[in-house]
Every structure is written in structure tokens, then in C-alpha cells.
Amino acid sequence: MTKKFLEGLAFGGGFALSFLAISYFVAFFAMPVLIPNGFHKVGGSEVGIDPEIYAREAEKNFYELSVEDQIREASVIALVNYVPSADGKFKAIINEFLKKEPNSEFHYSIGDEYPPASYYIKEDVNRGDGQIIFFVGLPAEMKMATTYSDGRIRGLGDMPLQLFREKCSGNNL
């Protein structure tokens, strides 16, 4: 019985080693040929990250950028105020553009409601005075929003709204 066990153990070990060797070969030699890995070739050598892949990754990680980089990447930054309506809804009204690129394609104006940020009141929920909304690309699409209240932006480390305005105007970039 011990001999059978040892033979089975040797067979299983050999099988496991073979499986690992084949997996290693596939992962490091076959897959990079089958799936692009983010690098592009110029004259037969890899020169860097493919710009399309980089752009997709940058979009995914927008919220991880520094405030200055978020401002730089945004094509439009809108400040919305919550305005109560008769039906109990708090409408998000665009009050100001802190940044708006001249070539940006943006379908809202000052005074328009931005419906995705509007809400109905719930007990014990405070959404602040309004939101700062970052839009990216052409046409401009909403990428990130953060609330502000009492002149401070919660999602940006409780940054004073006035300091954020200055950063948007280019004074501190």
C-alpha cells in the first residue's frame, strides 16, 4: 500500500510540475502574442504605452488623480446649487462654470437643471449645498462629482471652495 501511495505521489508531483511549466509558457510567451499588452512597436522595438490604452486607464482612475490633474483633465467643471421645488425635489441647478474649455461640446447652460444630480429629500440625509461636477472629453461626459457645503468641498479633503475656484482659474496650477 505504501508503494502505491508513493507512486501516486510521484505521478501527481510530475503532473503538477508539467502543469506549472505549461502555464508559465502560456502566460509569458503565448499570451503576449495573442493579446496586446499596452505597448506598441516602432521599427520593431517597444516604445511605450499605447495611447488608446493609456486614455482608457486614465479615465478609469480619474478620481485617483491630484486635484490639479483633475482640473487639467476636465473639459468642463460645473458648480451646481440645490434648489428646493414644490414637489419636495432638490433640483441641481448649474450656477457657475469654474472651467469650460472653448472647444468643449457641453449641452447645459447656467440656470439649467442637471437632472442626474437632483434628488428627493430623505430624513437624516444631508447632501450639502450643491456639487462640483467634473466633465471630461468631447462631448463632455460626467466623470466625477463631489458635494460642497458651507464653502468647503468634502470630497477634496474639505478644501475651501474659494481655493478650488483659484485653482480652476489657473492661479495655482
Short mmCIF file of N, CA and C in Angstrom, two decimals:
data_model
loop_
_atom_site.label_atom_id
_atom_site.label_comp_id
_atom_site.label_asym_id
_atom_site.label_seq_id
_atom_site.Cartn_x
_atom_site.Cartn_y
_atom_site.Cartn_z
N MET A 1 0.81 -1.18 0.00
CA MET A 1 0.00 0.00 0.00
C MET A 1 0.87 1.26 0.00
N THR A 2 1.97 1.24 0.71
CA THR A 2 2.87 2.38 0.75
C THR A 2 3.49 2.62 -0.61
N LYS A 3 3.81 1.54 -1.33
CA LYS A 3 4.40 1.68 -2.67
C LYS A 3 3.41 2.36 -3.60
N LYS A 4 2.15 1.97 -3.57
CA LYS A 4 1.11 2.59 -4.41
C LYS A 4 0.96 4.08 -4.08
N PHE A 5 1.00 4.38 -2.79
CA PHE A 5 0.89 5.78 -2.37
C PHE A 5 2.03 6.61 -2.93
N LEU A 6 3.26 6.10 -2.82
CA LEU A 6 4.44 6.82 -3.30
C LEU A 6 4.40 6.97 -4.82
N GLU A 7 3.94 5.94 -5.53
CA GLU A 7 3.81 6.04 -6.99
C GLU A 7 2.78 7.11 -7.36
N GLY A 8 1.68 7.13 -6.64
CA GLY A 8 0.65 8.15 -6.88
C GLY A 8 1.16 9.55 -6.57
N LEU A 9 1.92 9.67 -5.51
CA LEU A 9 2.51 10.95 -5.14
C LEU A 9 3.49 11.43 -6.20
N ALA A 10 4.31 10.53 -6.71
CA ALA A 10 5.27 10.88 -7.77
C ALA A 10 4.53 11.28 -9.04
N PHE A 11 3.50 10.53 -9.39
CA PHE A 11 2.71 10.87 -10.58
C PHE A 11 2.06 12.24 -10.42
N GLY A 12 1.46 12.50 -9.27
CA GLY A 12 0.81 13.79 -9.02
C GLY A 12 1.81 14.94 -9.03
N GLY A 13 2.98 14.74 -8.44
CA GLY A 13 4.02 15.77 -8.46
C GLY A 13 4.49 16.07 -9.87
N GLY A 14 4.70 15.03 -10.66
CA GLY A 14 5.11 15.21 -12.07
C GLY A 14 4.03 15.94 -12.85
N PHE A 15 2.79 15.58 -12.62
CA PHE A 15 1.68 16.24 -13.29
C PHE A 15 1.62 17.72 -12.91
N ALA A 16 1.79 18.03 -11.63
CA ALA A 16 1.75 19.42 -11.16
C ALA A 16 2.88 20.23 -11.76
N LEU A 17 4.10 19.66 -11.81
CA LEU A 17 5.24 20.37 -12.41
C LEU A 17 5.00 20.62 -13.91
N SER A 18 4.48 19.64 -14.59
CA SER A 18 4.18 19.81 -16.02
C SER A 18 3.13 20.90 -16.22
N PHE A 19 2.11 20.91 -15.39
CA PHE A 19 1.06 21.93 -15.48
C PHE A 19 1.64 23.32 -15.25
N LEU A 20 2.49 23.47 -14.24
CA LEU A 20 3.11 24.77 -13.96
C LEU A 20 4.01 25.22 -15.10
N ALA A 21 4.77 24.32 -15.68
CA ALA A 21 5.66 24.68 -16.79
C ALA A 21 4.85 25.13 -18.00
N ILE A 22 3.80 24.43 -18.32
CA ILE A 22 2.95 24.81 -19.46
C ILE A 22 2.25 26.14 -19.17
N SER A 23 1.76 26.33 -17.95
CA SER A 23 1.10 27.60 -17.58
C SER A 23 2.06 28.76 -17.71
N TYR A 24 3.30 28.56 -17.25
CA TYR A 24 4.32 29.61 -17.35
C TYR A 24 4.57 29.97 -18.82
N PHE A 25 4.73 28.96 -19.65
CA PHE A 25 4.98 29.19 -21.08
C PHE A 25 3.82 29.97 -21.70
N VAL A 26 2.59 29.56 -21.43
CA VAL A 26 1.43 30.23 -22.00
C VAL A 26 1.34 31.67 -21.50
N ALA A 27 1.54 31.88 -20.19
CA ALA A 27 1.38 33.22 -19.62
C ALA A 27 2.43 34.20 -20.11
N PHE A 28 3.66 33.75 -20.28
CA PHE A 28 4.73 34.69 -20.59
C PHE A 28 5.17 34.70 -22.05
N PHE A 29 4.79 33.68 -22.82
CA PHE A 29 5.24 33.65 -24.21
C PHE A 29 4.06 33.65 -25.19
N ALA A 30 3.05 32.85 -24.96
CA ALA A 30 1.95 32.75 -25.91
C ALA A 30 0.94 33.88 -25.75
N MET A 31 0.55 34.24 -24.51
CA MET A 31 -0.48 35.27 -24.31
C MET A 31 -0.08 36.65 -24.83
N PRO A 32 1.15 37.12 -24.61
CA PRO A 32 1.51 38.44 -25.14
C PRO A 32 1.38 38.53 -26.66
N VAL A 33 1.54 37.40 -27.33
CA VAL A 33 1.38 37.40 -28.78
C VAL A 33 -0.10 37.48 -29.14
N LEU A 34 -0.95 36.82 -28.36
CA LEU A 34 -2.38 36.76 -28.65
C LEU A 34 -3.13 38.00 -28.19
N ILE A 35 -2.70 38.63 -27.08
CA ILE A 35 -3.40 39.77 -26.51
C ILE A 35 -2.43 40.95 -26.42
N PRO A 36 -2.80 42.11 -27.00
CA PRO A 36 -1.90 43.26 -26.90
C PRO A 36 -1.66 43.63 -25.44
N ASN A 37 -0.43 43.99 -25.10
CA ASN A 37 -0.10 44.25 -23.71
C ASN A 37 0.06 45.72 -23.38
N GLY A 38 -0.36 46.61 -24.26
CA GLY A 38 -0.29 48.03 -23.95
C GLY A 38 0.90 48.73 -24.56
N PHE A 39 1.82 47.97 -25.16
CA PHE A 39 2.96 48.60 -25.80
C PHE A 39 2.76 48.56 -27.32
N HIS A 40 3.29 49.53 -28.00
CA HIS A 40 3.23 49.50 -29.46
C HIS A 40 4.64 49.51 -30.01
N LYS A 41 4.79 48.97 -31.21
CA LYS A 41 6.11 48.82 -31.80
C LYS A 41 6.36 49.91 -32.84
N VAL A 42 7.57 50.43 -32.80
CA VAL A 42 8.05 51.36 -33.82
C VAL A 42 9.40 50.83 -34.26
N GLY A 43 9.50 50.46 -35.53
CA GLY A 43 10.76 49.93 -36.02
C GLY A 43 11.17 48.64 -35.34
N GLY A 44 10.20 47.84 -34.92
CA GLY A 44 10.49 46.54 -34.32
C GLY A 44 10.75 46.56 -32.83
N SER A 45 10.78 47.73 -32.19
CA SER A 45 11.02 47.76 -30.75
C SER A 45 9.86 48.43 -30.03
N GLU A 46 9.64 47.99 -28.79
CA GLU A 46 8.56 48.57 -27.99
C GLU A 46 9.01 49.94 -27.49
N VAL A 47 8.12 50.95 -27.66
CA VAL A 47 8.49 52.31 -27.28
C VAL A 47 7.66 52.90 -26.17
N GLY A 48 6.63 52.26 -25.75
CA GLY A 48 5.83 52.82 -24.67
C GLY A 48 4.42 52.31 -24.67
N ILE A 49 3.60 52.93 -23.86
CA ILE A 49 2.22 52.51 -23.71
C ILE A 49 1.39 53.03 -24.87
N ASP A 50 0.55 52.19 -25.39
CA ASP A 50 -0.35 52.56 -26.48
C ASP A 50 -1.24 53.71 -26.01
N PRO A 51 -1.32 54.81 -26.76
CA PRO A 51 -2.11 55.98 -26.32
C PRO A 51 -3.58 55.66 -26.04
N GLU A 52 -4.18 54.76 -26.81
CA GLU A 52 -5.60 54.43 -26.57
C GLU A 52 -5.78 53.72 -25.24
N ILE A 53 -4.89 52.79 -24.94
CA ILE A 53 -4.98 52.07 -23.67
C ILE A 53 -4.72 53.03 -22.52
N TYR A 54 -3.73 53.92 -22.68
CA TYR A 54 -3.43 54.90 -21.64
C TYR A 54 -4.65 55.78 -21.38
N ALA A 55 -5.34 56.22 -22.44
CA ALA A 55 -6.51 57.09 -22.27
C ALA A 55 -7.62 56.37 -21.51
N ARG A 56 -7.84 55.09 -21.83
CA ARG A 56 -8.88 54.33 -21.11
C ARG A 56 -8.51 54.17 -19.65
N GLU A 57 -7.25 53.88 -19.35
CA GLU A 57 -6.81 53.74 -17.96
C GLU A 57 -6.93 55.06 -17.21
N ALA A 58 -6.59 56.18 -17.87
CA ALA A 58 -6.68 57.49 -17.23
C ALA A 58 -8.13 57.80 -16.87
N GLU A 59 -9.07 57.42 -17.74
CA GLU A 59 -10.48 57.66 -17.44
C GLU A 59 -10.91 56.86 -16.22
N LYS A 60 -10.48 55.61 -16.13
CA LYS A 60 -10.87 54.76 -15.01
C LYS A 60 -10.36 55.33 -13.69
N ASN A 61 -9.18 55.92 -13.71
CA ASN A 61 -8.54 56.36 -12.49
C ASN A 61 -8.63 57.87 -12.26
N PHE A 62 -9.60 58.54 -12.86
CA PHE A 62 -9.72 59.99 -12.74
C PHE A 62 -9.82 60.41 -11.28
N TYR A 63 -10.57 59.68 -10.51
CA TYR A 63 -10.76 60.06 -9.10
C TYR A 63 -9.49 59.91 -8.28
N GLU A 64 -8.50 59.17 -8.79
CA GLU A 64 -7.24 58.99 -8.08
C GLU A 64 -6.22 60.09 -8.40
N LEU A 65 -6.51 60.92 -9.41
CA LEU A 65 -5.58 62.00 -9.78
C LEU A 65 -5.56 63.08 -8.70
N SER A 66 -4.51 63.87 -8.71
CA SER A 66 -4.46 65.02 -7.81
C SER A 66 -5.52 66.03 -8.26
N VAL A 67 -5.90 66.93 -7.39
CA VAL A 67 -6.90 67.95 -7.73
C VAL A 67 -6.44 68.74 -8.95
N GLU A 68 -5.18 69.10 -8.99
CA GLU A 68 -4.66 69.89 -10.10
C GLU A 68 -4.78 69.12 -11.42
N ASP A 69 -4.48 67.81 -11.39
CA ASP A 69 -4.59 67.00 -12.60
C ASP A 69 -6.05 66.78 -13.00
N GLN A 70 -6.93 66.65 -12.02
CA GLN A 70 -8.36 66.53 -12.35
C GLN A 70 -8.84 67.79 -13.05
N ILE A 71 -8.43 68.94 -12.54
CA ILE A 71 -8.82 70.21 -13.16
C ILE A 71 -8.25 70.28 -14.57
N ARG A 72 -7.00 69.90 -14.74
CA ARG A 72 -6.34 69.95 -16.05
C ARG A 72 -7.04 69.02 -17.04
N GLU A 73 -7.44 67.82 -16.60
CA GLU A 73 -8.06 66.83 -17.49
C GLU A 73 -9.51 67.18 -17.85
N ALA A 74 -10.19 67.90 -16.98
CA ALA A 74 -11.61 68.21 -17.21
C ALA A 74 -11.77 69.22 -18.34
N SER A 75 -12.78 69.00 -19.17
CA SER A 75 -13.11 69.98 -20.20
C SER A 75 -14.12 70.98 -19.65
N VAL A 76 -14.94 70.55 -18.69
CA VAL A 76 -15.92 71.43 -18.04
C VAL A 76 -15.97 71.07 -16.56
N ILE A 77 -15.99 72.09 -15.72
CA ILE A 77 -16.23 71.89 -14.28
C ILE A 77 -17.37 72.81 -13.91
N ALA A 78 -18.47 72.20 -13.48
CA ALA A 78 -19.68 72.97 -13.17
C ALA A 78 -19.94 72.96 -11.67
N LEU A 79 -20.38 74.09 -11.17
CA LEU A 79 -20.82 74.20 -9.79
C LEU A 79 -22.34 74.26 -9.82
N VAL A 80 -22.98 73.32 -9.14
CA VAL A 80 -24.44 73.31 -9.08
C VAL A 80 -24.89 73.57 -7.65
N ASN A 81 -25.99 74.28 -7.53
CA ASN A 81 -26.62 74.53 -6.23
C ASN A 81 -27.91 73.73 -6.17
N TYR A 82 -28.25 73.25 -4.98
CA TYR A 82 -29.52 72.57 -4.80
C TYR A 82 -30.59 73.61 -4.50
N VAL A 83 -31.66 73.55 -5.28
CA VAL A 83 -32.77 74.48 -5.11
C VAL A 83 -34.03 73.66 -4.85
N PRO A 84 -34.70 73.88 -3.69
CA PRO A 84 -35.91 73.09 -3.40
C PRO A 84 -37.05 73.47 -4.35
N SER A 85 -37.83 72.46 -4.74
CA SER A 85 -39.01 72.71 -5.57
C SER A 85 -40.26 72.32 -4.79
N ALA A 86 -41.41 72.67 -5.31
CA ALA A 86 -42.68 72.46 -4.61
C ALA A 86 -42.98 70.98 -4.37
N ASP A 87 -42.48 70.10 -5.24
CA ASP A 87 -42.79 68.67 -5.09
C ASP A 87 -41.83 67.94 -4.15
N GLY A 88 -40.97 68.67 -3.43
CA GLY A 88 -40.05 68.06 -2.48
C GLY A 88 -38.72 67.66 -3.08
N LYS A 89 -38.56 67.92 -4.34
CA LYS A 89 -37.31 67.59 -5.03
C LYS A 89 -36.31 68.73 -4.86
N PHE A 90 -35.05 68.38 -4.68
CA PHE A 90 -33.98 69.38 -4.70
C PHE A 90 -33.34 69.31 -6.07
N LYS A 91 -33.56 70.37 -6.85
CA LYS A 91 -33.03 70.42 -8.21
C LYS A 91 -31.60 70.92 -8.19
N ALA A 92 -30.76 70.25 -8.97
CA ALA A 92 -29.36 70.66 -9.12
C ALA A 92 -29.30 71.65 -10.28
N ILE A 93 -29.17 72.92 -9.95
CA ILE A 93 -29.16 73.98 -10.95
C ILE A 93 -27.71 74.43 -11.18
N ILE A 94 -27.30 74.46 -12.45
CA ILE A 94 -25.95 74.91 -12.76
C ILE A 94 -25.87 76.40 -12.48
N ASN A 95 -25.02 76.76 -11.53
CA ASN A 95 -24.88 78.13 -11.07
C ASN A 95 -23.67 78.83 -11.70
N GLU A 96 -22.62 78.03 -12.02
CA GLU A 96 -21.38 78.63 -12.47
C GLU A 96 -20.53 77.57 -13.17
N PHE A 97 -19.76 77.99 -14.16
CA PHE A 97 -18.75 77.13 -14.76
C PHE A 97 -17.40 77.58 -14.20
N LEU A 98 -16.77 76.71 -13.43
CA LEU A 98 -15.45 77.03 -12.89
C LEU A 98 -14.38 76.84 -13.96
N LYS A 99 -14.69 75.99 -14.92
CA LYS A 99 -13.83 75.80 -16.09
C LYS A 99 -14.71 75.35 -17.24
N LYS A 100 -14.47 75.91 -18.40
CA LYS A 100 -15.17 75.46 -19.60
C LYS A 100 -14.25 75.73 -20.79
N GLU A 101 -13.72 74.66 -21.35
CA GLU A 101 -12.82 74.79 -22.50
C GLU A 101 -13.59 75.39 -23.66
N PRO A 102 -12.95 76.28 -24.42
CA PRO A 102 -13.64 76.94 -25.53
C PRO A 102 -14.17 75.97 -26.58
N ASN A 103 -13.47 74.86 -26.81
CA ASN A 103 -13.90 73.91 -27.83
C ASN A 103 -14.78 72.79 -27.27
N SER A 104 -15.16 72.88 -25.99
CA SER A 104 -15.94 71.81 -25.38
C SER A 104 -17.36 71.79 -25.94
N GLU A 105 -17.85 70.59 -26.09
CA GLU A 105 -19.24 70.38 -26.52
C GLU A 105 -20.02 69.99 -25.27
N PHE A 106 -20.77 70.95 -24.75
CA PHE A 106 -21.48 70.74 -23.49
C PHE A 106 -22.90 71.23 -23.68
N HIS A 107 -23.87 70.43 -23.30
CA HIS A 107 -25.26 70.68 -23.64
C HIS A 107 -26.07 71.33 -22.52
N TYR A 108 -25.42 71.96 -21.57
CA TYR A 108 -26.12 72.65 -20.48
C TYR A 108 -25.60 74.07 -20.39
N SER A 109 -26.44 74.95 -19.87
CA SER A 109 -26.08 76.35 -19.66
C SER A 109 -26.31 76.71 -18.20
N ILE A 110 -25.81 77.87 -17.81
CA ILE A 110 -26.08 78.36 -16.46
C ILE A 110 -27.58 78.55 -16.31
N GLY A 111 -28.12 78.08 -15.19
CA GLY A 111 -29.56 78.15 -14.93
C GLY A 111 -30.29 76.86 -15.28
N ASP A 112 -29.65 75.95 -16.03
CA ASP A 112 -30.28 74.67 -16.38
C ASP A 112 -30.20 73.71 -15.20
N GLU A 113 -31.19 72.85 -15.11
CA GLU A 113 -31.13 71.77 -14.14
C GLU A 113 -30.25 70.66 -14.71
N TYR A 114 -29.39 70.10 -13.87
CA TYR A 114 -28.62 68.92 -14.25
C TYR A 114 -29.28 67.73 -13.54
N PRO A 115 -30.25 67.08 -14.20
CA PRO A 115 -31.10 66.07 -13.55
C PRO A 115 -30.37 64.93 -12.83
N PRO A 116 -29.25 64.42 -13.35
CA PRO A 116 -28.62 63.32 -12.61
C PRO A 116 -28.18 63.69 -11.19
N ALA A 117 -28.00 64.97 -10.91
CA ALA A 117 -27.57 65.37 -9.56
C ALA A 117 -28.75 65.80 -8.68
N SER A 118 -29.93 65.91 -9.24
CA SER A 118 -31.12 66.27 -8.46
C SER A 118 -31.56 65.09 -7.61
N TYR A 119 -32.27 65.37 -6.54
CA TYR A 119 -32.70 64.28 -5.64
C TYR A 119 -33.93 64.69 -4.84
N TYR A 120 -34.59 63.68 -4.29
CA TYR A 120 -35.69 63.90 -3.35
C TYR A 120 -35.14 63.75 -1.94
N ILE A 121 -35.60 64.60 -1.06
CA ILE A 121 -35.09 64.63 0.31
C ILE A 121 -35.45 63.35 1.05
N LYS A 122 -34.51 62.91 1.88
CA LYS A 122 -34.72 61.78 2.79
C LYS A 122 -34.35 62.26 4.18
N GLU A 123 -35.03 61.73 5.17
CA GLU A 123 -34.74 62.12 6.56
C GLU A 123 -33.31 61.74 6.92
N ASP A 124 -32.67 62.58 7.70
CA ASP A 124 -31.33 62.35 8.22
C ASP A 124 -30.27 62.22 7.13
N VAL A 125 -30.52 62.77 5.94
CA VAL A 125 -29.53 62.77 4.87
C VAL A 125 -29.27 64.21 4.46
N ASN A 126 -28.03 64.62 4.57
CA ASN A 126 -27.64 65.97 4.19
C ASN A 126 -26.70 65.88 3.01
N ARG A 127 -27.12 66.40 1.87
CA ARG A 127 -26.28 66.36 0.68
C ARG A 127 -25.54 67.68 0.45
N GLY A 128 -25.54 68.53 1.44
CA GLY A 128 -24.80 69.77 1.32
C GLY A 128 -25.55 70.84 0.55
N ASP A 129 -24.80 71.85 0.12
CA ASP A 129 -25.39 72.98 -0.61
C ASP A 129 -25.44 72.74 -2.12
N GLY A 130 -24.60 71.83 -2.61
CA GLY A 130 -24.54 71.56 -4.04
C GLY A 130 -23.40 70.63 -4.36
N GLN A 131 -23.01 70.62 -5.63
CA GLN A 131 -21.94 69.73 -6.08
C GLN A 131 -20.99 70.45 -7.01
N ILE A 132 -19.78 69.95 -7.06
CA ILE A 132 -18.80 70.29 -8.08
C ILE A 132 -18.80 69.08 -9.01
N ILE A 133 -19.05 69.30 -10.30
CA ILE A 133 -19.13 68.18 -11.24
C ILE A 133 -18.07 68.35 -12.32
N PHE A 134 -17.25 67.31 -12.48
CA PHE A 134 -16.19 67.29 -13.49
C PHE A 134 -16.70 66.56 -14.73
N PHE A 135 -16.54 67.19 -15.88
CA PHE A 135 -16.89 66.59 -17.16
C PHE A 135 -15.61 66.48 -17.98
N VAL A 136 -15.48 65.36 -18.70
CA VAL A 136 -14.26 65.09 -19.46
C VAL A 136 -14.62 64.71 -20.89
N GLY A 137 -13.77 65.12 -21.84
CA GLY A 137 -13.89 64.66 -23.22
C GLY A 137 -14.74 65.55 -24.09
N LEU A 138 -14.89 65.08 -25.34
CA LEU A 138 -15.71 65.76 -26.35
C LEU A 138 -16.64 64.71 -26.95
N PRO A 139 -17.91 64.79 -26.82
CA PRO A 139 -18.63 65.74 -25.98
C PRO A 139 -18.34 65.46 -24.50
N ALA A 140 -18.52 66.49 -23.71
CA ALA A 140 -18.20 66.40 -22.29
C ALA A 140 -19.15 65.42 -21.59
N GLU A 141 -18.55 64.44 -20.89
CA GLU A 141 -19.32 63.45 -20.13
C GLU A 141 -18.93 63.55 -18.66
N MET A 142 -19.92 63.39 -17.80
CA MET A 142 -19.67 63.48 -16.36
C MET A 142 -18.71 62.37 -15.94
N LYS A 143 -17.64 62.77 -15.24
CA LYS A 143 -16.64 61.81 -14.78
C LYS A 143 -16.66 61.67 -13.26
N MET A 144 -16.87 62.78 -12.54
CA MET A 144 -16.82 62.74 -11.08
C MET A 144 -17.63 63.90 -10.51
N ALA A 145 -18.22 63.68 -9.37
CA ALA A 145 -18.94 64.75 -8.67
C ALA A 145 -18.64 64.63 -7.19
N THR A 146 -18.59 65.78 -6.53
CA THR A 146 -18.37 65.80 -5.09
C THR A 146 -19.19 66.94 -4.50
N THR A 147 -19.71 66.73 -3.31
CA THR A 147 -20.57 67.74 -2.69
C THR A 147 -19.75 68.82 -2.00
N TYR A 148 -20.40 69.94 -1.82
CA TYR A 148 -19.81 71.01 -1.02
C TYR A 148 -20.89 71.56 -0.10
N SER A 149 -20.45 72.10 1.03
CA SER A 149 -21.37 72.77 1.95
C SER A 149 -20.55 73.74 2.80
N ASP A 150 -21.21 74.82 3.17
CA ASP A 150 -20.58 75.85 4.00
C ASP A 150 -19.22 76.29 3.43
N GLY A 151 -19.13 76.35 2.09
CA GLY A 151 -17.93 76.85 1.45
C GLY A 151 -16.76 75.87 1.41
N ARG A 152 -17.02 74.58 1.71
CA ARG A 152 -15.95 73.58 1.70
C ARG A 152 -16.37 72.37 0.87
N ILE A 153 -15.41 71.81 0.13
CA ILE A 153 -15.68 70.67 -0.75
C ILE A 153 -15.25 69.40 -0.02
N ARG A 154 -16.23 68.61 0.37
CA ARG A 154 -15.98 67.42 1.19
C ARG A 154 -15.04 66.42 0.52
N GLY A 155 -15.32 66.07 -0.72
CA GLY A 155 -14.58 65.02 -1.41
C GLY A 155 -13.19 65.41 -1.85
N LEU A 156 -12.82 66.65 -1.64
CA LEU A 156 -11.46 67.11 -1.98
C LEU A 156 -10.72 67.51 -0.72
N GLY A 157 -10.87 66.73 0.32
CA GLY A 157 -10.15 66.96 1.57
C GLY A 157 -10.64 68.18 2.32
N ASP A 158 -11.93 68.50 2.17
CA ASP A 158 -12.53 69.66 2.84
C ASP A 158 -11.89 70.98 2.37
N MET A 159 -11.48 70.99 1.10
CA MET A 159 -10.85 72.17 0.50
C MET A 159 -11.84 73.33 0.46
N PRO A 160 -11.40 74.54 0.79
CA PRO A 160 -12.28 75.70 0.66
C PRO A 160 -12.68 75.92 -0.81
N LEU A 161 -13.93 76.22 -1.02
CA LEU A 161 -14.44 76.44 -2.37
C LEU A 161 -13.67 77.58 -3.06
N GLN A 162 -13.30 78.61 -2.31
CA GLN A 162 -12.56 79.73 -2.90
C GLN A 162 -11.19 79.28 -3.43
N LEU A 163 -10.51 78.42 -2.70
CA LEU A 163 -9.22 77.90 -3.15
C LEU A 163 -9.40 77.07 -4.43
N PHE A 164 -10.47 76.28 -4.48
CA PHE A 164 -10.74 75.48 -5.67
C PHE A 164 -11.01 76.39 -6.87
N ARG A 165 -11.76 77.46 -6.66
CA ARG A 165 -12.01 78.44 -7.74
C ARG A 165 -10.69 79.00 -8.27
N GLU A 166 -9.78 79.33 -7.36
CA GLU A 166 -8.47 79.86 -7.76
C GLU A 166 -7.69 78.83 -8.57
N LYS A 167 -7.73 77.58 -8.13
CA LYS A 167 -7.04 76.53 -8.87
C LYS A 167 -7.63 76.38 -10.28
N CYS A 168 -8.95 76.48 -10.38
CA CYS A 168 -9.60 76.37 -11.68
C CYS A 168 -9.26 77.53 -12.60
N SER A 169 -9.04 78.68 -12.03
CA SER A 169 -8.72 79.85 -12.86
C SER A 169 -7.25 79.85 -13.28
N GLY A 170 -6.48 78.89 -12.78
CA GLY A 170 -5.09 78.76 -13.18
C GLY A 170 -4.12 79.45 -12.26
N ASN A 171 -4.57 80.04 -11.19
CA ASN A 171 -3.68 80.77 -10.30
C ASN A 171 -2.69 79.87 -9.59
N ASN A 172 -3.08 78.61 -9.31
CA ASN A 172 -2.20 77.73 -8.53
C ASN A 172 -1.81 76.48 -9.28
N LEU A 173 -1.99 76.42 -10.58
CA LEU A 173 -1.62 75.20 -11.32
C LEU A 173 -0.20 75.26 -11.80
#
